[in-house]
Amino acid sequence: MISSSTIRTPAKQSFWVSLQIQSRVIKALFLREMISHFGRHNIGFLWMFAEPMMVTVGIMVLWTLVGHEHGVMPSAGFALTGYSAILGWRYCVNKTSVALTANKGLLFHRNVTILDLALARAIFEFSAVTVSFTFLSITLIGFKTVSAPAHPLEALCAWILLGWFYICAGLIAFYLAEKSDLFHRISHVLMYLTLPLTGAFAMVSWLPKKLQSTYLLSPMVNGIEMLREGYFGEIVQAQYSVSYLITCNFIFTAMALFLVSQVKKFSGSE
């Protein structure tokens, strides 16, 4: 657990020393999130990825039973890549938005900041989906339901870039939730409204030509297209821009850091 007596901040210290301290704080907050969410009993932290895994498995089974076809892509693989990405988006936004409400008392420790609370929750939620995605991928490959990724490094890079975007979105949602109670009331509706913009349900190449460039304005679409190319290789006609996705991530990072820095002005946490 975090103790103000174990982490001390000198009056003057280098950037790297400060970074090391805050990394330790975020690590401690991450472990606290795990314990407070899942406890120490029964299967404990395994629920961290069991919950998103059950949702993804349910969708894969449903699509298989109703006979969904996705060209040369197996239904299980299409659902795995699409719904795992959607869960990362939903979990990071919805659950990071309430991070301050649940942990405001921890601001008593001088090394714990509002940014630490938001960042630890966002990283925790994305980590849960990542473990679920990895476990399901290995299991499905073992049962030969899907093939091993054609380009593993590309798939990994795509997942990291998506995670970067989701975490930034979670920090922005954190600000919006603290700024107005209205966000809590409409956030779940917004999540459903943004589903068509995630790229989880259709490849860009399946759309009419006149809509493709508009669809690619969504950073998530670019990330999922890249992820599916990494998984399925040349059997899919993926369209995406890595430079555009990275540029969007940098913009969202700057925006998220600025907005979170404003939270203490109206949250009563000063």
Short mmCIF file of C-alpha atoms in Angstrom, two decimals:
data_model
loop_
_atom_site.label_atom_id
_atom_site.label_comp_id
_atom_site.label_asym_id
_atom_site.label_seq_id
_atom_site.Cartn_x
_atom_site.Cartn_y
_atom_site.Cartn_z
CA MET A 1 0.00 0.00 0.00
CA ILE A 2 1.08 3.57 -0.58
CA SER A 3 2.74 5.33 2.33
CA SER A 4 3.86 8.92 2.37
CA SER A 5 6.75 7.87 4.62
CA THR A 6 8.15 5.43 2.07
CA ILE A 7 8.09 7.73 -0.94
CA ARG A 8 9.71 11.09 -0.27
CA THR A 9 10.06 13.95 -2.71
CA PRO A 10 13.17 16.10 -2.30
CA ALA A 11 12.86 19.83 -2.73
CA LYS A 12 14.95 19.66 -5.85
CA GLN A 13 15.19 16.58 -8.02
CA SER A 14 15.79 15.67 -11.62
CA PHE A 15 13.08 14.78 -14.08
CA TRP A 16 14.18 11.14 -14.06
CA VAL A 17 14.00 10.90 -10.28
CA SER A 18 10.49 12.36 -10.38
CA LEU A 19 9.55 9.91 -13.12
CA GLN A 20 10.82 6.97 -11.06
CA ILE A 21 8.80 8.11 -8.04
CA GLN A 22 5.60 8.53 -10.03
CA SER A 23 6.15 5.16 -11.73
CA ARG A 24 6.30 3.54 -8.29
CA VAL A 25 3.14 5.39 -7.25
CA ILE A 26 1.26 4.23 -10.34
CA LYS A 27 2.48 0.67 -9.79
CA ALA A 28 1.20 0.78 -6.19
CA LEU A 29 -2.13 2.21 -7.33
CA PHE A 30 -2.38 -0.50 -10.00
CA LEU A 31 -1.92 -3.23 -7.39
CA ARG A 32 -4.43 -1.52 -5.12
CA GLU A 33 -6.96 -1.46 -7.98
CA MET A 34 -6.46 -5.19 -8.47
CA ILE A 35 -6.99 -6.01 -4.80
CA SER A 36 -9.95 -3.66 -4.34
CA HIS A 37 -11.67 -4.97 -7.48
CA PHE A 38 -11.14 -8.69 -7.02
CA GLY A 39 -9.99 -9.29 -3.45
CA ARG A 40 -7.59 -11.93 -2.21
CA HIS A 41 -9.97 -14.90 -2.09
CA ASN A 42 -11.35 -17.46 -4.56
CA ILE A 43 -9.80 -16.88 -8.00
CA GLY A 44 -8.99 -13.29 -7.04
CA PHE A 45 -7.11 -11.42 -9.72
CA LEU A 46 -8.12 -13.94 -12.38
CA TRP A 47 -11.40 -12.03 -12.59
CA MET A 48 -9.28 -9.21 -13.97
CA PHE A 49 -9.39 -10.84 -17.40
CA ALA A 50 -12.19 -13.38 -16.88
CA GLU A 51 -14.90 -10.72 -17.20
CA PRO A 52 -13.83 -9.32 -20.61
CA MET A 53 -12.98 -12.83 -21.76
CA MET A 54 -16.50 -14.11 -21.06
CA VAL A 55 -18.02 -11.25 -23.05
CA THR A 56 -15.77 -11.92 -26.04
CA VAL A 57 -16.37 -15.69 -25.91
CA GLY A 58 -20.12 -15.13 -25.78
CA ILE A 59 -20.03 -12.98 -28.91
CA MET A 60 -17.80 -15.46 -30.75
CA VAL A 61 -20.13 -18.36 -29.93
CA LEU A 62 -23.18 -16.35 -30.98
CA TRP A 63 -21.68 -15.38 -34.32
CA THR A 64 -20.57 -18.96 -34.97
CA LEU A 65 -24.05 -20.35 -34.21
CA VAL A 66 -25.85 -17.88 -36.47
CA GLY A 67 -23.36 -18.50 -39.25
CA HIS A 68 -21.87 -15.05 -39.70
CA GLU A 69 -19.49 -14.93 -42.64
CA HIS A 70 -16.64 -12.46 -42.96
CA GLY A 71 -15.11 -13.39 -46.27
CA VAL A 72 -11.94 -15.40 -45.80
CA MET A 73 -11.69 -14.46 -42.12
CA PRO A 74 -13.00 -16.97 -39.57
CA SER A 75 -15.90 -15.65 -37.51
CA ALA A 76 -14.03 -16.41 -34.28
CA GLY A 77 -10.99 -14.41 -35.37
CA PHE A 78 -13.10 -11.50 -36.60
CA ALA A 79 -15.01 -11.39 -33.30
CA LEU A 80 -11.83 -11.78 -31.25
CA THR A 81 -10.05 -8.84 -32.85
CA GLY A 82 -13.16 -6.66 -33.01
CA TYR A 83 -14.77 -7.21 -29.63
CA SER A 84 -11.52 -7.25 -27.68
CA ALA A 85 -10.80 -3.80 -29.13
CA ILE A 86 -14.32 -2.60 -28.28
CA LEU A 87 -13.95 -3.78 -24.68
CA GLY A 88 -10.66 -1.90 -24.37
CA TRP A 89 -12.43 1.24 -25.56
CA ARG A 90 -15.46 0.82 -23.29
CA TYR A 91 -13.60 -0.22 -20.16
CA CYS A 92 -10.99 2.54 -20.37
CA VAL A 93 -13.59 5.25 -20.91
CA ASN A 94 -16.36 4.11 -18.57
CA LYS A 95 -14.27 2.95 -15.64
CA THR A 96 -11.56 5.60 -15.76
CA SER A 97 -14.23 8.29 -15.59
CA VAL A 98 -15.05 7.31 -11.97
CA ALA A 99 -11.47 6.85 -10.75
CA LEU A 100 -11.43 9.99 -8.60
CA THR A 101 -14.75 9.24 -6.92
CA ALA A 102 -13.48 5.88 -5.71
CA ASN A 103 -9.98 6.98 -4.70
CA LYS A 104 -10.11 10.63 -3.67
CA GLY A 105 -8.92 9.77 -0.14
CA LEU A 106 -5.56 8.65 -1.55
CA LEU A 107 -4.73 12.25 -2.45
CA PHE A 108 -3.77 12.61 1.21
CA HIS A 109 -0.41 11.12 0.23
CA ARG A 110 1.71 13.93 -1.16
CA ASN A 111 3.19 11.83 -3.97
CA VAL A 112 -0.22 10.76 -5.26
CA THR A 113 -1.72 13.11 -7.84
CA ILE A 114 -5.02 13.21 -9.67
CA LEU A 115 -3.21 12.17 -12.84
CA ASP A 116 -1.80 9.12 -11.04
CA LEU A 117 -5.30 7.98 -10.04
CA ALA A 118 -6.68 8.36 -13.56
CA LEU A 119 -3.67 6.84 -15.27
CA ALA A 120 -3.49 3.84 -12.94
CA ARG A 121 -7.18 3.06 -13.52
CA ALA A 122 -6.89 3.42 -17.32
CA ILE A 123 -3.78 1.22 -17.47
CA PHE A 124 -5.44 -1.33 -15.20
CA GLU A 125 -8.54 -1.59 -17.39
CA PHE A 126 -6.54 -1.89 -20.60
CA SER A 127 -4.26 -4.49 -18.99
CA ALA A 128 -7.31 -6.59 -18.11
CA VAL A 129 -8.50 -6.61 -21.71
CA THR A 130 -4.96 -7.28 -22.95
CA VAL A 131 -4.59 -10.37 -20.76
CA SER A 132 -8.02 -11.57 -21.91
CA PHE A 133 -7.14 -10.98 -25.58
CA THR A 134 -3.81 -12.77 -25.23
CA PHE A 135 -5.28 -15.77 -23.38
CA LEU A 136 -8.10 -16.18 -25.88
CA SER A 137 -5.71 -15.88 -28.81
CA ILE A 138 -3.45 -18.63 -27.44
CA THR A 139 -6.44 -20.85 -26.65
CA LEU A 140 -8.06 -20.46 -30.07
CA ILE A 141 -4.74 -21.05 -31.81
CA GLY A 142 -4.21 -24.17 -29.68
CA PHE A 143 -7.63 -25.54 -30.71
CA LYS A 144 -6.91 -24.53 -34.33
CA THR A 145 -10.02 -22.34 -34.37
CA VAL A 146 -7.87 -19.52 -35.73
CA SER A 147 -4.40 -19.50 -37.20
CA ALA A 148 -1.43 -17.91 -35.50
CA PRO A 149 -0.98 -14.21 -36.38
CA ALA A 150 0.58 -13.80 -39.80
CA HIS A 151 2.58 -10.78 -38.65
CA PRO A 152 2.84 -10.89 -34.84
CA LEU A 153 4.94 -7.72 -34.52
CA GLU A 154 2.44 -5.73 -36.57
CA ALA A 155 -0.44 -7.04 -34.48
CA LEU A 156 1.44 -6.15 -31.27
CA CYS A 157 2.22 -2.62 -32.49
CA ALA A 158 -1.42 -2.12 -33.50
CA TRP A 159 -2.63 -3.25 -30.07
CA ILE A 160 -0.17 -0.91 -28.30
CA LEU A 161 -1.26 2.03 -30.46
CA LEU A 162 -4.91 1.24 -29.74
CA GLY A 163 -4.16 1.02 -26.03
CA TRP A 164 -2.41 4.39 -26.14
CA PHE A 165 -5.50 5.91 -27.72
CA TYR A 166 -7.89 4.23 -25.26
CA ILE A 167 -5.91 5.41 -22.24
CA CYS A 168 -5.93 8.99 -23.52
CA ALA A 169 -9.68 8.72 -24.15
CA GLY A 170 -10.09 7.45 -20.58
CA LEU A 171 -8.23 10.48 -19.20
CA ILE A 172 -10.43 12.83 -21.21
CA ALA A 173 -13.53 10.99 -19.94
CA PHE A 174 -12.13 11.40 -16.42
CA TYR A 175 -12.09 15.17 -16.92
CA LEU A 176 -15.58 15.27 -18.45
CA ALA A 177 -17.04 13.20 -15.61
CA GLU A 178 -15.57 15.53 -12.99
CA LYS A 179 -16.61 18.61 -14.94
CA SER A 180 -20.27 17.62 -15.22
CA ASP A 181 -22.52 14.95 -13.73
CA LEU A 182 -24.30 14.83 -17.09
CA PHE A 183 -21.44 12.81 -18.53
CA HIS A 184 -22.21 9.88 -16.21
CA ARG A 185 -25.78 9.84 -17.49
CA ILE A 186 -24.92 9.85 -21.16
CA SER A 187 -21.56 8.03 -21.26
CA HIS A 188 -23.08 4.58 -21.86
CA VAL A 189 -25.25 5.96 -24.64
CA LEU A 190 -22.19 7.61 -26.19
CA MET A 191 -20.35 4.29 -26.08
CA TYR A 192 -23.10 2.66 -28.15
CA LEU A 193 -23.23 5.59 -30.57
CA THR A 194 -19.49 5.35 -31.19
CA LEU A 195 -19.57 1.62 -31.99
CA PRO A 196 -19.83 2.20 -35.77
CA LEU A 197 -16.70 4.37 -35.55
CA THR A 198 -14.55 1.67 -33.95
CA GLY A 199 -14.04 -0.41 -37.09
CA ALA A 200 -14.97 -3.59 -35.24
CA PHE A 201 -17.91 -4.57 -37.42
CA ALA A 202 -16.60 -3.95 -40.93
CA MET A 203 -13.37 -3.64 -42.84
CA VAL A 204 -12.81 -0.37 -44.67
CA SER A 205 -12.58 -2.22 -48.00
CA TRP A 206 -16.14 -3.50 -47.54
CA LEU A 207 -17.55 0.03 -47.61
CA PRO A 208 -18.43 2.12 -50.67
CA LYS A 209 -15.43 4.03 -52.00
CA LYS A 210 -16.94 7.41 -51.17
CA LEU A 211 -17.24 6.46 -47.48
CA GLN A 212 -13.82 4.91 -46.96
CA SER A 213 -11.83 8.12 -46.51
CA THR A 214 -14.39 9.41 -44.01
CA TYR A 215 -14.34 6.12 -42.08
CA LEU A 216 -10.56 6.30 -41.85
CA LEU A 217 -10.77 9.60 -39.96
CA SER A 218 -11.42 7.48 -36.87
CA PRO A 219 -8.12 6.54 -35.16
CA MET A 220 -9.73 3.32 -33.88
CA VAL A 221 -10.58 2.22 -37.42
CA ASN A 222 -6.93 2.62 -38.42
CA GLY A 223 -5.81 0.64 -35.37
CA ILE A 224 -8.21 -2.26 -35.87
CA GLU A 225 -7.43 -2.44 -39.60
CA MET A 226 -3.74 -2.71 -38.70
CA LEU A 227 -4.51 -5.30 -36.02
CA ARG A 228 -6.48 -7.48 -38.45
CA GLU A 229 -3.77 -7.27 -41.07
CA GLY A 230 -1.29 -8.37 -38.42
CA TYR A 231 -3.56 -11.29 -37.54
CA PHE A 232 -4.76 -12.42 -40.95
CA GLY A 233 -2.02 -11.17 -43.25
CA GLU A 234 -2.61 -10.58 -46.93
CA ILE A 235 -5.98 -12.37 -46.99
CA VAL A 236 -7.54 -9.08 -45.84
CA GLN A 237 -7.38 -5.78 -47.68
CA ALA A 238 -6.55 -3.53 -44.76
CA GLN A 239 -6.39 0.23 -45.13
CA TYR A 240 -4.80 2.35 -42.44
CA SER A 241 -2.19 5.00 -41.72
CA VAL A 242 0.27 4.43 -38.89
CA SER A 243 1.47 8.04 -39.06
CA TYR A 244 -2.10 9.33 -38.76
CA LEU A 245 -2.79 7.10 -35.75
CA ILE A 246 0.41 8.16 -33.99
CA THR A 247 -0.29 11.84 -34.73
CA CYS A 248 -3.79 11.51 -33.27
CA ASN A 249 -2.38 9.79 -30.21
CA PHE A 250 0.09 12.61 -29.57
CA ILE A 251 -2.67 15.20 -29.95
CA PHE A 252 -4.97 13.28 -27.61
CA THR A 253 -2.12 12.81 -25.12
CA ALA A 254 -1.47 16.56 -24.96
CA MET A 255 -5.20 17.24 -24.66
CA ALA A 256 -5.68 14.60 -21.96
CA LEU A 257 -2.76 15.81 -19.82
CA PHE A 258 -3.94 19.41 -20.02
CA LEU A 259 -7.55 18.54 -19.13
CA VAL A 260 -6.58 16.31 -16.19
CA SER A 261 -4.39 19.12 -14.85
CA GLN A 262 -7.54 21.27 -14.68
CA VAL A 263 -9.57 18.78 -12.66
CA LYS A 264 -8.33 19.93 -9.24
CA LYS A 265 -9.72 23.40 -9.90
CA PHE A 266 -13.34 22.24 -9.69
CA SER A 267 -13.24 18.79 -8.06
CA GLY A 268 -12.59 19.96 -4.50
CA SER A 269 -9.29 18.02 -4.42
CA GLU A 270 -6.90 20.91 -3.89
#
